[in-house]
Amino acid sequence: MQALRKERDLLTTMFDVAPAAIVVNDTQRRVLRVNQAGQKILGWTEDELKGHELVQAVVPEYDHEGIDLARRGLEQGEPMQAEFDILRRDGSVRRVSWKAALVRDSAGEENFIVGAGLDITDWLEAQGRERDRLADLAQLHRAHTAGELVAVLSHEINQPLAAITSYASAGMLTGSPDSGQSGRVTALFEKIADAAVRAGRVVRDLRAFVTPAPSAAGPIKLRTVLATSIEL
């Protein structure tokens, strides 16, 4: 008897000092016991919760359907895991992650349902702040990159566009093919076409630069790389 009493006292102490909320329910899901951490997390005293079904007493209706789905496994003897809001007496809402299991006697009969819950509200809020911070950093990076691209685009496009204007003006001043300078006129307009192609190629290359694509290693044509560098 003394050994049993010591074991009971040990379990009671562990129940009371556990940092997680521990709720003991009967097989009808009515609350029998709530430890100190549970009363703090739930915002209700043990006496206020005793005899009530926890979900009906403190869980908002919008989470009931999800809990009902999670309970199906519990009814089949599997541990239940669920996450839902708790409406406390002071009107505040806390998000709690729960695990629950059936406790059976030696004959296999169901005696209790024991649930343990951790308040994850602060953790979720911290995760949200971190996501917002990373999103802000990403936006700043995109804005900075866009500014650099605008500067590069303006510089690279202005050169061929200026050439197009210059060649077109020269072509108009040179006169018609009947003036005896048809060869020069043709060359000038060929340069206009080349400059326009170059402008289009710059835009295409910049678009490829900012478009996400998987990287891949492979051979390159050195002559093409050198020609592009010289052109830029």
Tab-separated table of C-alpha atoms in Angstrom:
chain	number	residue	atom	x	y	z
A	1	MET	CA	0.000	0.000	0.000
A	2	GLN	CA	2.811	2.379	0.876
A	3	ALA	CA	4.459	1.731	-2.480
A	4	LEU	CA	1.175	2.428	-4.273
A	5	ARG	CA	0.734	5.636	-2.279
A	6	LYS	CA	4.237	6.785	-3.189
A	7	GLU	CA	3.593	6.046	-6.842
A	8	ARG	CA	0.309	7.953	-6.703
A	9	ASP	CA	1.987	10.922	-5.034
A	10	LEU	CA	4.717	10.885	-7.672
A	11	LEU	CA	2.198	10.846	-10.510
A	12	THR	CA	0.204	13.635	-8.852
A	13	THR	CA	3.327	15.763	-8.507
A	14	MET	CA	4.304	15.148	-12.130
A	15	PHE	CA	0.754	16.026	-13.180
A	16	ASP	CA	0.838	19.310	-11.267
A	17	VAL	CA	4.329	20.469	-12.316
A	18	ALA	CA	4.128	19.470	-15.994
A	19	PRO	CA	4.662	22.562	-18.202
A	20	ALA	CA	2.065	21.367	-20.724
A	21	ALA	CA	-1.670	21.490	-20.208
A	22	ILE	CA	-2.959	18.067	-19.127
A	23	VAL	CA	-6.686	17.393	-19.165
A	24	VAL	CA	-8.216	14.114	-17.986
A	25	ASN	CA	-11.689	13.321	-19.355
A	26	ASP	CA	-14.081	10.458	-18.802
A	27	THR	CA	-15.220	8.330	-21.720
A	28	GLN	CA	-18.049	10.815	-22.332
A	29	ARG	CA	-15.387	13.520	-22.825
A	30	ARG	CA	-16.355	15.343	-19.637
A	31	VAL	CA	-13.494	17.016	-17.803
A	32	LEU	CA	-12.321	15.299	-14.603
A	33	ARG	CA	-8.955	16.924	-13.898
A	34	VAL	CA	-6.930	19.877	-15.223
A	35	ASN	CA	-3.392	20.534	-14.027
A	36	GLN	CA	-1.989	23.942	-13.078
A	37	ALA	CA	-0.446	24.558	-16.502
A	38	GLY	CA	-3.725	23.616	-18.132
A	39	GLN	CA	-5.668	26.110	-16.049
A	40	LYS	CA	-3.156	28.818	-16.973
A	41	ILE	CA	-3.192	28.017	-20.696
A	42	LEU	CA	-6.950	27.516	-20.934
A	43	GLY	CA	-7.747	30.553	-18.796
A	44	TRP	CA	-10.336	28.632	-16.748
A	45	THR	CA	-10.072	26.949	-13.335
A	46	GLU	CA	-10.423	23.230	-12.876
A	47	ASP	CA	-13.696	23.711	-10.976
A	48	GLU	CA	-15.126	25.777	-13.867
A	49	LEU	CA	-14.288	23.067	-16.385
A	50	LYS	CA	-15.206	19.965	-14.411
A	51	GLY	CA	-18.171	18.081	-15.786
A	52	HIS	CA	-18.122	19.970	-19.095
A	53	GLU	CA	-16.934	18.757	-22.475
A	54	LEU	CA	-13.808	20.805	-23.140
A	55	VAL	CA	-14.472	21.418	-26.833
A	56	GLN	CA	-18.021	22.604	-26.252
A	57	ALA	CA	-16.947	24.759	-23.307
A	58	VAL	CA	-13.928	26.655	-24.628
A	59	VAL	CA	-13.367	25.949	-28.339
A	60	PRO	CA	-14.910	28.348	-30.911
A	61	GLU	CA	-17.380	26.752	-33.310
A	62	TYR	CA	-15.173	27.300	-36.362
A	63	ASP	CA	-12.736	24.668	-35.044
A	64	HIS	CA	-15.345	22.026	-34.118
A	65	GLU	CA	-15.409	20.339	-37.523
A	66	GLY	CA	-11.642	19.830	-37.571
A	67	ILE	CA	-11.710	18.365	-34.056
A	68	ASP	CA	-14.521	15.972	-35.012
A	69	LEU	CA	-12.368	14.673	-37.874
A	70	ALA	CA	-9.381	14.222	-35.556
A	71	ARG	CA	-11.523	12.347	-33.024
A	72	ARG	CA	-12.348	9.588	-35.488
A	73	GLY	CA	-8.897	8.120	-35.060
A	74	LEU	CA	-9.184	8.386	-31.280
A	75	GLU	CA	-12.423	6.414	-31.335
A	76	GLN	CA	-10.567	3.675	-33.218
A	77	GLY	CA	-7.898	3.545	-30.545
A	78	GLU	CA	-5.327	5.731	-32.293
A	79	PRO	CA	-3.762	8.826	-30.669
A	80	MET	CA	-5.385	12.090	-31.674
A	81	GLN	CA	-3.433	15.156	-32.754
A	82	ALA	CA	-5.142	18.470	-33.401
A	83	GLU	CA	-4.559	22.195	-33.252
A	84	PHE	CA	-7.335	24.604	-32.340
A	85	ASP	CA	-8.155	27.897	-30.665
A	86	ILE	CA	-9.132	28.240	-27.025
A	87	LEU	CA	-11.472	31.031	-25.940
A	88	ARG	CA	-10.461	32.074	-22.429
A	89	ARG	CA	-12.653	33.640	-19.789
A	90	ASP	CA	-11.003	37.064	-20.284
A	91	GLY	CA	-11.971	37.010	-23.988
A	92	SER	CA	-8.476	36.337	-25.326
A	93	VAL	CA	-7.846	33.535	-27.807
A	94	ARG	CA	-4.859	31.183	-27.675
A	95	ARG	CA	-3.834	28.573	-30.239
A	96	VAL	CA	-3.089	25.214	-28.606
A	97	SER	CA	-1.611	22.066	-30.126
A	98	TRP	CA	-3.074	18.920	-28.541
A	99	LYS	CA	-2.330	15.228	-28.402
A	100	ALA	CA	-4.790	12.841	-26.796
A	101	ALA	CA	-5.077	9.112	-26.211
A	102	LEU	CA	-7.460	6.607	-24.652
A	103	VAL	CA	-6.418	4.988	-21.376
A	104	ARG	CA	-7.635	1.406	-20.996
A	105	ASP	CA	-7.645	-0.942	-18.043
A	106	SER	CA	-6.153	-4.426	-18.006
A	107	ALA	CA	-9.344	-5.813	-19.520
A	108	GLY	CA	-9.148	-3.398	-22.438
A	109	GLU	CA	-12.040	-1.261	-21.294
A	110	GLU	CA	-11.837	2.481	-21.879
A	111	ASN	CA	-11.347	4.400	-18.629
A	112	PHE	CA	-10.160	7.889	-19.503
A	113	ILE	CA	-9.169	10.178	-22.315
A	114	VAL	CA	-6.003	12.080	-21.495
A	115	GLY	CA	-4.959	15.107	-23.535
A	116	ALA	CA	-1.799	17.193	-23.398
A	117	GLY	CA	-1.608	20.640	-24.984
A	118	LEU	CA	1.050	23.258	-25.683
A	119	ASP	CA	0.258	26.935	-26.229
A	120	ILE	CA	1.790	27.740	-29.636
A	121	THR	CA	0.300	31.222	-30.010
A	122	ASP	CA	3.558	33.103	-29.420
A	123	TRP	CA	5.474	30.717	-31.678
A	124	LEU	CA	2.982	31.210	-34.525
A	125	GLU	CA	3.141	34.989	-34.117
A	126	ALA	CA	6.950	34.868	-34.184
A	127	GLN	CA	6.790	32.755	-37.357
A	128	GLY	CA	4.462	35.314	-38.926
A	129	ARG	CA	6.786	38.185	-38.040
A	130	GLU	CA	9.727	36.285	-39.508
A	131	ARG	CA	7.816	35.643	-42.752
A	132	ASP	CA	6.919	39.338	-42.947
A	133	ARG	CA	10.548	40.312	-42.345
A	134	LEU	CA	11.797	37.968	-45.074
A	135	ALA	CA	9.110	39.247	-47.446
A	136	ASP	CA	10.197	42.841	-46.766
A	137	LEU	CA	13.839	41.932	-47.387
A	138	ALA	CA	12.909	40.177	-50.615
A	139	GLN	CA	10.935	43.238	-51.722
A	140	LEU	CA	13.870	45.524	-50.962
A	141	HIS	CA	16.180	43.222	-52.906
A	142	ARG	CA	13.796	43.188	-55.878
A	143	ALA	CA	13.512	46.971	-55.786
A	144	HIS	CA	17.298	47.346	-55.685
A	145	THR	CA	17.762	44.840	-58.498
A	146	ALA	CA	15.057	46.528	-60.559
A	147	GLY	CA	16.800	49.884	-60.119
A	148	GLU	CA	20.068	48.420	-61.363
A	149	LEU	CA	18.320	46.768	-64.300
A	150	VAL	CA	16.643	50.031	-65.260
A	151	ALA	CA	20.026	51.766	-65.287
A	152	VAL	CA	21.590	48.989	-67.385
A	153	LEU	CA	18.603	48.851	-69.721
A	154	SER	CA	18.629	52.603	-70.254
A	155	HIS	CA	22.344	52.599	-71.055
A	156	GLU	CA	22.319	49.562	-73.326
A	157	ILE	CA	19.132	50.464	-75.205
A	158	ASN	CA	20.031	54.117	-75.658
A	159	GLN	CA	23.194	53.264	-77.616
A	160	PRO	CA	21.515	51.246	-80.406
A	161	LEU	CA	18.533	53.595	-80.471
A	162	ALA	CA	20.850	56.563	-80.916
A	163	ALA	CA	22.582	54.679	-83.705
A	164	ILE	CA	19.234	53.948	-85.361
A	165	THR	CA	18.345	57.638	-85.268
A	166	SER	CA	21.735	58.658	-86.613
A	167	TYR	CA	21.735	56.156	-89.461
A	168	ALA	CA	18.158	56.957	-90.410
A	169	SER	CA	18.910	60.671	-90.531
A	170	ALA	CA	21.987	60.052	-92.664
A	171	GLY	CA	19.976	57.808	-94.970
A	172	MET	CA	17.337	60.495	-95.524
A	173	LEU	CA	19.978	63.153	-96.187
A	174	THR	CA	21.792	60.985	-98.681
A	175	GLY	CA	18.847	60.993	-101.042
A	176	SER	CA	17.191	58.492	-103.302
A	177	PRO	CA	18.920	55.581	-105.051
A	178	ASP	CA	18.810	57.640	-108.319
A	179	SER	CA	21.335	60.033	-106.854
A	180	GLY	CA	24.102	57.545	-107.539
A	181	GLN	CA	24.625	56.693	-103.841
A	182	SER	CA	22.316	53.680	-103.619
A	183	GLY	CA	25.121	51.511	-102.234
A	184	ARG	CA	25.720	53.892	-99.355
A	185	VAL	CA	21.973	54.189	-98.669
A	186	THR	CA	21.677	50.400	-98.532
A	187	ALA	CA	24.597	50.181	-96.106
A	188	LEU	CA	23.102	52.844	-93.853
A	189	PHE	CA	19.768	51.078	-93.657
A	190	GLU	CA	21.516	47.751	-93.020
A	191	LYS	CA	23.161	49.399	-90.031
A	192	ILE	CA	19.730	50.582	-88.878
A	193	ALA	CA	18.486	47.000	-89.034
A	194	ASP	CA	21.564	45.715	-87.162
A	195	ALA	CA	21.112	48.328	-84.427
A	196	ALA	CA	17.441	47.401	-84.031
A	197	VAL	CA	18.352	43.714	-83.765
A	198	ARG	CA	20.941	44.569	-81.142
A	199	ALA	CA	18.362	46.514	-79.109
A	200	GLY	CA	16.010	43.553	-79.228
A	201	ARG	CA	18.793	41.192	-78.182
A	202	VAL	CA	19.619	43.354	-75.142
A	203	VAL	CA	15.999	43.320	-74.025
A	204	ARG	CA	15.808	39.539	-74.535
A	205	ASP	CA	19.020	38.944	-72.566
A	206	LEU	CA	17.831	41.132	-69.675
A	207	ARG	CA	14.483	39.354	-69.608
A	208	ALA	CA	16.283	36.007	-69.447
A	209	PHE	CA	18.434	37.342	-66.620
A	210	VAL	CA	15.484	38.234	-64.390
A	211	THR	CA	13.381	35.147	-65.272
A	212	PRO	CA	13.884	32.274	-62.766
A	213	ALA	CA	15.340	29.229	-64.457
A	214	PRO	CA	17.296	26.169	-63.299
A	215	SER	CA	21.023	26.549	-63.696
A	216	ALA	CA	22.864	24.069	-65.850
A	217	ALA	CA	26.526	23.536	-66.682
A	218	GLY	CA	27.496	23.122	-70.300
A	219	PRO	CA	29.880	24.172	-73.055
A	220	ILE	CA	29.908	27.783	-74.259
A	221	LYS	CA	31.071	29.408	-77.457
A	222	LEU	CA	33.936	31.703	-76.485
A	223	ARG	CA	33.675	33.649	-79.732
A	224	THR	CA	30.035	34.481	-78.978
A	225	VAL	CA	30.849	35.562	-75.418
A	226	LEU	CA	33.677	37.829	-76.617
A	227	ALA	CA	31.559	39.314	-79.384
A	228	THR	CA	28.729	40.059	-76.956
A	229	SER	CA	31.133	41.658	-74.470
A	230	ILE	CA	32.663	43.857	-77.130
A	231	GLU	CA	29.215	44.833	-78.385
A	232	LEU	CA	28.105	45.877	-74.884
